[in-house]
Tab-separated table of C-alpha atoms in Angstrom:
chain	number	residue	atom	x	y	z
T	23	MET	CA	-7.575	45.895	-99.167
T	24	THR	CA	-11.216	46.914	-98.853
T	25	LEU	CA	-10.189	50.198	-97.253
T	26	GLN	CA	-8.199	51.075	-100.381
T	27	ILE	CA	-11.321	50.512	-102.495
T	28	ILE	CA	-13.668	52.428	-100.190
T	29	LYS	CA	-11.527	55.600	-99.884
T	30	PRO	CA	-11.816	56.656	-103.567
T	31	VAL	CA	-15.556	55.886	-103.534
T	32	ILE	CA	-16.084	58.051	-100.428
T	33	LYS	CA	-14.049	60.835	-102.028
T	34	GLN	CA	-16.159	60.703	-105.219
T	35	VAL	CA	-19.442	60.647	-103.272
T	36	THR	CA	-18.310	63.590	-101.136
T	37	THR	CA	-17.321	65.572	-104.220
T	38	LEU	CA	-20.660	64.809	-105.868
T	39	LEU	CA	-22.632	65.858	-102.757
T	40	LEU	CA	-20.610	69.059	-102.464
T	41	ALA	CA	-21.260	69.882	-106.125
T	42	LEU	CA	-24.992	69.250	-105.696
T	43	LEU	CA	-25.140	71.370	-102.557
T	44	THR	CA	-23.347	74.351	-104.113
T	45	SER	CA	-25.442	74.184	-107.283
T	46	ALA	CA	-28.614	74.231	-105.166
T	47	LEU	CA	-27.452	77.456	-103.515
T	48	VAL	CA	-27.173	79.321	-106.813
T	49	ASN	CA	-30.088	81.726	-107.120
T	50	ALA	CA	-30.372	82.622	-110.753
T	51	GLY	CA	-33.447	84.752	-111.148
T	52	PRO	CA	-35.098	85.588	-114.416
T	53	ILE	CA	-33.984	88.689	-116.227
T	54	ASP	CA	-36.807	90.870	-117.462
T	55	THR	CA	-36.303	92.213	-120.951
T	56	TYR	CA	-38.902	94.805	-121.786
T	57	GLN	CA	-39.017	96.875	-124.941
T	58	PHE	CA	-40.107	100.451	-124.307
T	59	PRO	CA	-41.490	102.796	-126.957
T	60	ASP	CA	-39.366	105.679	-125.653
T	61	GLU	CA	-36.812	106.590	-123.013
T	62	VAL	CA	-39.390	108.449	-120.863
T	63	THR	CA	-41.505	105.305	-120.439
T	64	LYS	CA	-38.403	103.315	-119.553
T	65	LYS	CA	-37.444	105.864	-116.864
T	66	ARG	CA	-41.014	105.847	-115.494
T	67	PHE	CA	-40.930	102.040	-115.308
T	68	GLN	CA	-37.606	102.047	-113.488
T	69	GLN	CA	-38.793	104.683	-111.033
T	70	LEU	CA	-42.037	102.829	-110.303
T	71	VAL	CA	-40.417	99.433	-109.702
T	72	TYR	CA	-37.897	101.081	-107.356
T	73	GLU	CA	-40.629	102.934	-105.424
T	74	LEU	CA	-42.942	99.941	-104.995
T	75	ARG	CA	-42.168	97.265	-102.410
T	76	CYS	CA	-42.543	93.566	-103.128
T	77	PRO	CA	-45.550	92.215	-101.179
T	78	LYS	CA	-43.747	88.946	-100.434
T	79	CYS	CA	-40.304	90.217	-99.506
T	80	GLN	CA	-39.503	91.929	-96.226
T	81	ASN	CA	-37.578	94.896	-97.519
T	82	GLN	CA	-37.005	94.684	-101.259
T	83	ASN	CA	-38.517	96.723	-104.009
T	84	LEU	CA	-39.982	95.207	-107.163
T	85	ALA	CA	-36.775	95.886	-109.090
T	86	ASP	CA	-34.561	93.942	-106.672
T	87	SER	CA	-36.856	91.026	-105.845
T	88	ASN	CA	-36.770	87.728	-107.732
T	89	SER	CA	-39.969	86.365	-106.193
T	90	MET	CA	-42.658	85.256	-108.615
T	91	ILE	CA	-45.075	87.934	-107.448
T	92	ALA	CA	-42.448	90.633	-108.072
T	93	VAL	CA	-41.930	89.299	-111.600
T	94	ASP	CA	-45.702	89.397	-112.166
T	95	LEU	CA	-46.008	92.904	-110.746
T	96	ARG	CA	-43.153	94.215	-112.901
T	97	LYS	CA	-44.975	92.798	-115.931
T	98	GLN	CA	-48.202	94.393	-114.746
T	99	VAL	CA	-46.511	97.787	-114.299
T	100	TYR	CA	-45.030	97.425	-117.782
T	101	ASP	CA	-48.434	96.592	-119.289
T	102	MET	CA	-50.136	99.506	-117.507
T	103	LEU	CA	-47.469	101.905	-118.762
T	104	LEU	CA	-47.996	100.713	-122.317
T	105	GLU	CA	-51.773	101.185	-121.848
T	106	GLY	CA	-51.066	104.837	-121.109
T	107	ARG	CA	-51.865	104.895	-117.403
T	108	SER	CA	-50.272	107.575	-115.254
T	109	ASP	CA	-47.838	106.844	-112.444
T	110	MET	CA	-50.493	107.816	-109.893
T	111	GLU	CA	-53.003	105.388	-111.411
T	112	ILE	CA	-50.470	102.564	-111.245
T	113	VAL	CA	-49.530	103.353	-107.642
T	114	ASN	CA	-53.204	103.606	-106.647
T	115	PHE	CA	-53.900	100.246	-108.305
T	116	MET	CA	-51.080	98.625	-106.320
T	117	VAL	CA	-52.229	100.234	-103.051
T	118	GLU	CA	-55.831	99.119	-103.618
T	119	ARG	CA	-54.660	95.593	-104.274
T	120	TYR	CA	-51.881	95.189	-101.666
T	121	GLY	CA	-52.417	98.027	-99.193
T	122	ASP	CA	-50.050	100.775	-98.086
T	123	TYR	CA	-47.357	98.150	-97.465
T	124	VAL	CA	-46.286	98.355	-101.125
T	125	LEU	CA	-45.266	101.987	-100.699
T	126	TYR	CA	-41.789	102.763	-99.410
T	127	LYS	CA	-43.028	106.262	-98.567
T	128	PRO	CA	-46.477	105.723	-97.044
T	129	LYS	CA	-49.067	108.484	-97.226
T	130	VAL	CA	-49.740	110.641	-94.158
T	131	THR	CA	-52.999	109.261	-92.771
T	132	ALA	CA	-54.439	108.677	-89.309
T	133	ALA	CA	-52.925	105.186	-89.380
T	134	THR	CA	-49.433	106.485	-90.182
T	135	TYR	CA	-49.247	109.538	-87.886
T	136	LEU	CA	-47.083	107.652	-85.393
T	137	LEU	CA	-44.756	106.545	-88.190
T	138	TRP	CA	-44.319	110.085	-89.525
T	139	PHE	CA	-44.455	112.167	-86.338
T	140	GLY	CA	-43.447	109.650	-83.664
T	141	PRO	CA	-39.707	110.355	-83.883
T	142	ILE	CA	-40.302	114.099	-83.483
T	143	GLY	CA	-42.550	113.426	-80.478
T	144	PHE	CA	-39.919	111.188	-78.881
T	145	ILE	CA	-37.247	113.865	-79.363
T	146	ILE	CA	-39.476	116.519	-77.767
T	147	ILE	CA	-40.362	114.261	-74.817
T	148	GLY	CA	-36.683	113.365	-74.373
T	149	GLY	CA	-35.725	117.054	-74.409
T	150	ILE	CA	-38.322	117.839	-71.747
T	151	ILE	CA	-37.074	114.990	-69.535
T	152	ILE	CA	-33.463	116.137	-69.917
T	153	ALA	CA	-34.456	119.737	-69.100
T	154	ILE	CA	-36.234	118.572	-65.912
T	155	PHE	CA	-33.181	116.594	-64.769
T	156	VAL	CA	-30.825	119.490	-65.537
T	157	ARG	CA	-32.988	121.903	-63.559
T	158	LYS	CA	-33.150	119.569	-60.584
T	159	SER	CA	-29.385	119.110	-60.591
T	160	ASN	CA	-28.787	122.885	-60.689
T	161	THR	CA	-30.369	123.521	-57.310
T	162	LYS	CA	-28.596	126.351	-55.531
T	163	THR	CA	-26.405	125.390	-52.623
T	164	GLN	CA	-26.618	127.378	-49.417
T	165	PRO	CA	-23.457	128.983	-48.123
T	166	LEU	CA	-21.703	127.467	-45.135
T	167	THR	CA	-22.476	128.832	-41.724
T	168	ALA	CA	-19.661	130.435	-39.737
T	169	GLU	CA	-19.357	127.330	-37.572
T	170	GLN	CA	-19.163	125.023	-40.628
T	171	GLN	CA	-16.578	127.262	-42.272
T	172	ARG	CA	-14.440	127.223	-39.093
T	173	GLN	CA	-14.606	123.399	-38.970
T	174	LEU	CA	-13.628	123.159	-42.637
T	175	ASP	CA	-10.675	125.504	-42.104
T	176	ASP	CA	-9.543	123.426	-39.115
T	177	ILE	CA	-9.651	120.214	-41.176
T	178	LEU	CA	-7.750	121.755	-44.061
T	179	ASN	CA	-5.083	123.273	-41.805
T	180	GLU	CA	-4.327	119.985	-40.076
């Protein structure tokens, strides 16, 4: 009798826990609604938030990230655009504040030479190594002596 009472209760508790768990997994981020004075400013905003990386996220730009810092930075970019700042001034502000990490396309500096030119260097080094191995494998073989040729003919004729 008690088992008949407990089964519906367990089913209801399980359903409630499942509903709570799935609702906790929903990630509804805020939607930014900005009013732009013209279409050019809107395009500049969109380009900037796609070019700048979120400082908190591993590999998301400001447009795609829902972190609080990304929301704040989008608002800051919006405010700077309305103040009349140029794209370069906004990018420089972000770099001064967060470092080169916020740029998806980092500048060519002494610190980023390996990033920019490393792949080319690895390809050149790999080509040199392959050329050395190919040359070593193409060593010329010496012709057989008369005695060796006679022995080979005897083996083949048997």
